[in-house]
CSV table of C-alpha atoms in Angstrom, one decimal:
chain,number,residue,atom,x,y,z
A,1,MET,CA,-2.0,-2.4,11.3
A,2,ASP,CA,-1.7,0.0,13.9
A,3,GLN,CA,-1.9,3.8,12.4
A,4,PRO,CA,-0.1,7.1,13.7
A,5,PHE,CA,-2.8,8.6,13.0
A,6,ASN,CA,-6.6,9.8,14.8
A,7,VAL,CA,-8.7,9.2,12.3
A,8,GLU,CA,-11.7,11.2,14.4
A,9,GLN,CA,-8.9,14.2,13.8
A,10,LEU,CA,-8.5,13.8,10.5
A,11,ARG,CA,-12.4,14.2,9.8
A,12,ARG,CA,-12.5,17.1,12.6
A,13,GLY,CA,-9.7,19.2,9.5
A,14,ASP,CA,-6.6,18.5,11.9
A,15,SER,CA,-3.1,19.4,9.4
A,16,ARG,CA,-1.0,17.3,12.1
A,17,ALA,CA,-3.5,14.4,12.0
A,18,PHE,CA,-3.9,14.9,7.9
A,19,LYS,CA,0.3,14.8,7.9
A,20,GLN,CA,0.4,11.4,9.7
A,21,PHE,CA,-1.7,10.3,7.5
A,22,PHE,CA,0.0,11.5,4.5
A,23,GLN,CA,3.1,10.3,5.8
A,24,TYR,CA,2.1,7.1,7.0
A,25,TYR,CA,0.9,6.7,3.0
A,26,GLY,CA,2.2,8.7,0.8
A,27,GLU,CA,5.1,6.8,-0.7
A,28,LYS,CA,2.6,3.6,-0.6
A,29,VAL,CA,0.3,5.0,-2.6
A,30,PHE,CA,2.4,6.4,-4.7
A,31,ALA,CA,3.8,3.0,-4.8
A,32,PHE,CA,1.2,1.4,-6.3
A,33,ALA,CA,0.7,4.4,-9.4
A,34,PHE,CA,4.4,4.2,-10.1
A,35,SER,CA,3.5,0.9,-10.4
A,36,TYR,CA,1.6,-0.1,-13.2
A,37,LEU,CA,1.9,3.8,-14.9
A,38,LYS,CA,5.6,3.7,-14.9
A,39,ASN,CA,6.3,7.4,-14.5
A,40,GLU,CA,7.1,9.4,-12.3
A,41,THR,CA,5.8,12.7,-13.0
A,42,ASP,CA,1.9,10.7,-13.5
A,43,ALA,CA,2.8,8.5,-10.1
A,44,GLN,CA,3.0,12.2,-7.8
A,45,GLU,CA,0.0,13.1,-9.3
A,46,ILE,CA,-1.5,11.0,-8.5
A,47,VAL,CA,-0.7,10.6,-4.9
A,48,GLN,CA,-1.7,14.7,-4.7
A,49,GLU,CA,-4.8,14.1,-6.8
A,50,VAL,CA,-5.7,11.3,-4.0
A,51,PHE,CA,-4.8,13.6,-0.8
A,52,LEU,CA,-6.8,16.4,-1.2
A,53,LYS,CA,-9.5,14.0,-2.5
A,54,VAL,CA,-9.0,12.3,0.9
A,55,TRP,CA,-8.8,16.5,2.5
A,56,LYS,CA,-12.2,17.3,0.3
A,57,ASN,CA,-14.4,14.3,1.8
A,58,ARG,CA,-12.6,14.5,5.3
A,59,GLN,CA,-15.7,14.8,7.2
A,60,ASN,CA,-17.2,11.4,5.3
A,61,LEU,CA,-14.4,9.0,6.8
A,62,LYS,CA,-15.6,6.6,9.2
A,63,VAL,CA,-13.6,5.9,11.9
A,64,ASN,CA,-14.4,1.3,11.8
A,65,THR,CA,-13.4,1.5,8.9
A,66,SER,CA,-10.2,0.3,6.3
A,67,LEU,CA,-9.0,3.2,5.1
A,68,GLN,CA,-6.4,1.2,3.1
A,69,ALA,CA,-9.2,0.2,1.4
A,70,TYR,CA,-11.1,3.4,0.8
A,71,LEU,CA,-7.3,4.5,-0.5
A,72,PHE,CA,-7.7,2.0,-2.7
A,73,THR,CA,-10.6,2.8,-4.8
A,74,ILE,CA,-9.5,6.1,-5.0
A,75,THR,CA,-6.0,5.3,-6.2
A,76,PHE,CA,-7.8,2.3,-8.6
A,77,ASN,CA,-9.6,5.0,-10.0
A,78,ALA,CA,-7.9,8.2,-10.3
A,79,VAL,CA,-5.1,5.5,-11.8
A,80,LYS,CA,-7.6,4.5,-14.2
A,81,LYS,CA,-8.4,7.7,-15.5
A,82,THR,CA,-5.0,9.2,-16.2
A,83,PHE,CA,-4.4,5.6,-18.5
A,84,LEU,CA,-8.1,6.0,-20.3
A,85,ARG,CA,-6.5,9.8,-21.3
A,86,ARG,CA,-2.9,9.0,-22.5
A,87,SER,CA,-5.5,6.3,-24.9
A,88,LYS,CA,-7.3,9.3,-26.1
A,89,GLU,CA,-4.5,12.0,-25.9
A,90,GLN,CA,-1.6,9.5,-27.7
A,91,ALA,CA,-3.4,7.0,-29.0
A,92,PHE,CA,-1.6,5.6,-26.2
A,93,LYS,CA,-2.4,1.6,-26.5
A,94,HIS,CA,-0.7,-0.6,-23.8
A,95,SER,CA,-1.5,-4.4,-22.0
A,96,LEU,CA,-3.5,-2.8,-19.0
A,97,VAL,CA,-5.0,-0.3,-20.6
A,98,ASP,CA,-7.7,-3.2,-21.9
A,99,GLU,CA,-7.0,-4.7,-18.0
A,100,LEU,CA,-8.9,-1.0,-16.4
A,101,ASP,CA,-10.8,-0.1,-18.4
A,102,SER,CA,-13.7,1.6,-18.0
A,103,GLU,CA,-15.6,-1.8,-18.4
A,104,THR,CA,-13.6,-2.5,-15.0
A,105,ASP,CA,-15.6,-3.5,-11.5
A,106,VAL,CA,-14.2,-1.7,-9.1
A,107,GLN,CA,-16.1,-4.5,-6.6
A,108,ASP,CA,-14.1,-7.3,-8.8
A,109,PHE,CA,-10.7,-4.8,-7.7
A,110,GLU,CA,-11.3,-4.9,-4.0
A,111,ASN,CA,-12.3,-7.8,-3.4
A,112,GLN,CA,-8.7,-8.8,-5.1
A,113,TYR,CA,-7.5,-6.2,-2.3
A,114,GLN,CA,-8.7,-8.3,-0.1
A,115,LEU,CA,-7.9,-11.5,-1.0
A,116,VAL,CA,-4.2,-10.1,-1.0
A,117,ILE,CA,-5.0,-8.8,2.4
A,118,ALA,CA,-6.0,-12.7,3.0
A,119,LYS,CA,-2.7,-14.1,1.2
A,120,LEU,CA,0.1,-11.9,3.7
A,121,GLU,CA,-1.8,-13.3,7.2
A,122,LEU,CA,-0.9,-16.8,6.2
A,123,PHE,CA,2.5,-15.9,3.5
A,124,ILE,CA,3.8,-14.5,7.2
A,125,GLU,CA,2.5,-17.4,9.3
A,126,GLU,CA,4.6,-20.0,7.0
A,127,MET,CA,7.1,-17.7,7.9
A,128,PRO,CA,10.3,-19.2,10.7
A,129,GLU,CA,9.0,-17.3,14.0
A,130,ARG,CA,11.7,-15.1,14.6
A,131,ARG,CA,11.4,-13.8,11.3
A,132,ARG,CA,7.4,-13.5,11.3
A,133,GLN,CA,8.5,-11.7,14.8
A,134,ILE,CA,10.6,-9.2,12.9
A,135,PHE,CA,8.6,-8.3,9.8
A,136,ILE,CA,5.9,-7.8,12.2
A,137,ALA,CA,7.3,-5.7,13.8
A,138,ARG,CA,9.5,-3.7,11.2
A,139,LYS,CA,6.3,-3.9,8.5
A,140,LYS,CA,3.5,-3.9,10.8
A,141,GLU,CA,4.4,-1.9,13.6
A,142,GLY,CA,6.9,0.6,11.8
A,143,LYS,CA,10.0,-0.3,14.4
A,144,PRO,CA,13.3,0.9,13.8
A,145,VAL,CA,15.6,-1.7,13.0
A,146,LYS,CA,17.7,-0.3,15.2
A,147,GLN,CA,15.4,-0.7,17.6
A,148,ILE,CA,13.8,-4.3,17.0
A,149,ALA,CA,17.2,-5.3,17.2
A,150,GLU,CA,18.4,-4.0,20.7
A,151,GLU,CA,14.8,-5.4,21.6
A,152,MET,CA,15.7,-8.9,20.6
A,153,ASP,CA,19.0,-8.8,21.2
A,154,ILE,CA,20.2,-9.4,18.0
A,155,SER,CA,22.4,-7.3,15.4
A,156,VAL,CA,21.4,-4.5,13.1
A,157,LYS,CA,22.8,-7.1,10.6
A,158,THR,CA,20.7,-10.1,11.4
A,159,ILE,CA,17.2,-8.3,11.3
A,160,GLU,CA,17.8,-6.5,7.6
A,161,ASN,CA,19.1,-10.2,6.8
A,162,GLN,CA,15.8,-11.6,8.4
A,163,ILE,CA,13.4,-9.1,6.5
A,164,THR,CA,15.0,-9.5,3.2
A,165,GLU,CA,14.5,-13.2,3.6
A,166,ALA,CA,11.0,-12.6,4.1
A,167,MET,CA,10.5,-10.0,1.4
A,168,LYS,CA,12.0,-12.7,-0.9
A,169,TYR,CA,9.3,-15.5,0.5
A,170,LEU,CA,6.4,-13.6,0.1
A,171,LYS,CA,7.7,-12.5,-3.8
A,172,ASN,CA,7.6,-16.0,-4.6
A,173,ARG,CA,5.3,-16.9,-2.8
A,174,PHE,CA,2.5,-14.0,-4.9
A,175,GLY,CA,4.6,-15.3,-7.6
A,176,THR,CA,3.5,-18.6,-7.5
A,177,GLU,CA,0.4,-18.6,-6.2
A,178,LEU,CA,-1.5,-14.5,-6.6
A,179,PRO,CA,1.5,-13.1,-9.4
A,180,GLU,CA,-1.9,-9.9,-9.4
A,181,GLY,CA,-1.0,-9.4,-5.9
A,182,LEU,CA,2.2,-8.1,-6.3
A,183,ASN,CA,1.1,-5.0,-7.7
A,184,LEU,CA,-1.0,-4.3,-4.8
A,185,LEU,CA,0.6,-5.4,-2.1
A,186,VAL,CA,3.1,-2.1,-2.2
A,187,LEU,CA,-0.5,-0.6,-0.9
A,188,PHE,CA,0.6,-1.4,2.4
A,189,LEU,CA,4.0,-3.1,2.1
A,190,ASP,CA,7.6,-0.6,1.7
A,191,TYR,CA,9.8,-2.9,0.2
A,192,ASP,CA,12.9,-1.1,1.3
A,193,HIS,CA,14.7,-2.0,4.9
């Protein structure tokens, strides 16, 4: 997936690169945190915590490694910490506390993340050709709907319908084959048009 920021510039402390990095991943991190915490304030705090940590440790970012996986790990740990804090402070018991308790191995979660990416690529390949092209242009390349419509010489409505159908297809496939992947999917796919 092409990213609209330069990792090297980010490592050097370039605020513009960091802003682009935040714009690219901020909503995805929020959506992932919110999907577990079900609380906007907590999810926003996680976003701040995650990106503050990235900024503080920016010199250690590796150019050729997956920033998504790195962000995922930080976000997962922050979510886990929030659940543990909730359970201590409010005697809050929730089914996810058991799933995200201190015994959980981050490596297992990262492996699942890689599995979701692999499944996603497979499911995208199975789409009809035009739908696949539209989906990749919008979701992977980040092109505006209007631009895709102009490039493909079809209506904006058709583009929107194809994206909606593609998202339905992905949700159904994940729901059937890898239900736990649906929460991880929000890290790198937005559900809007």
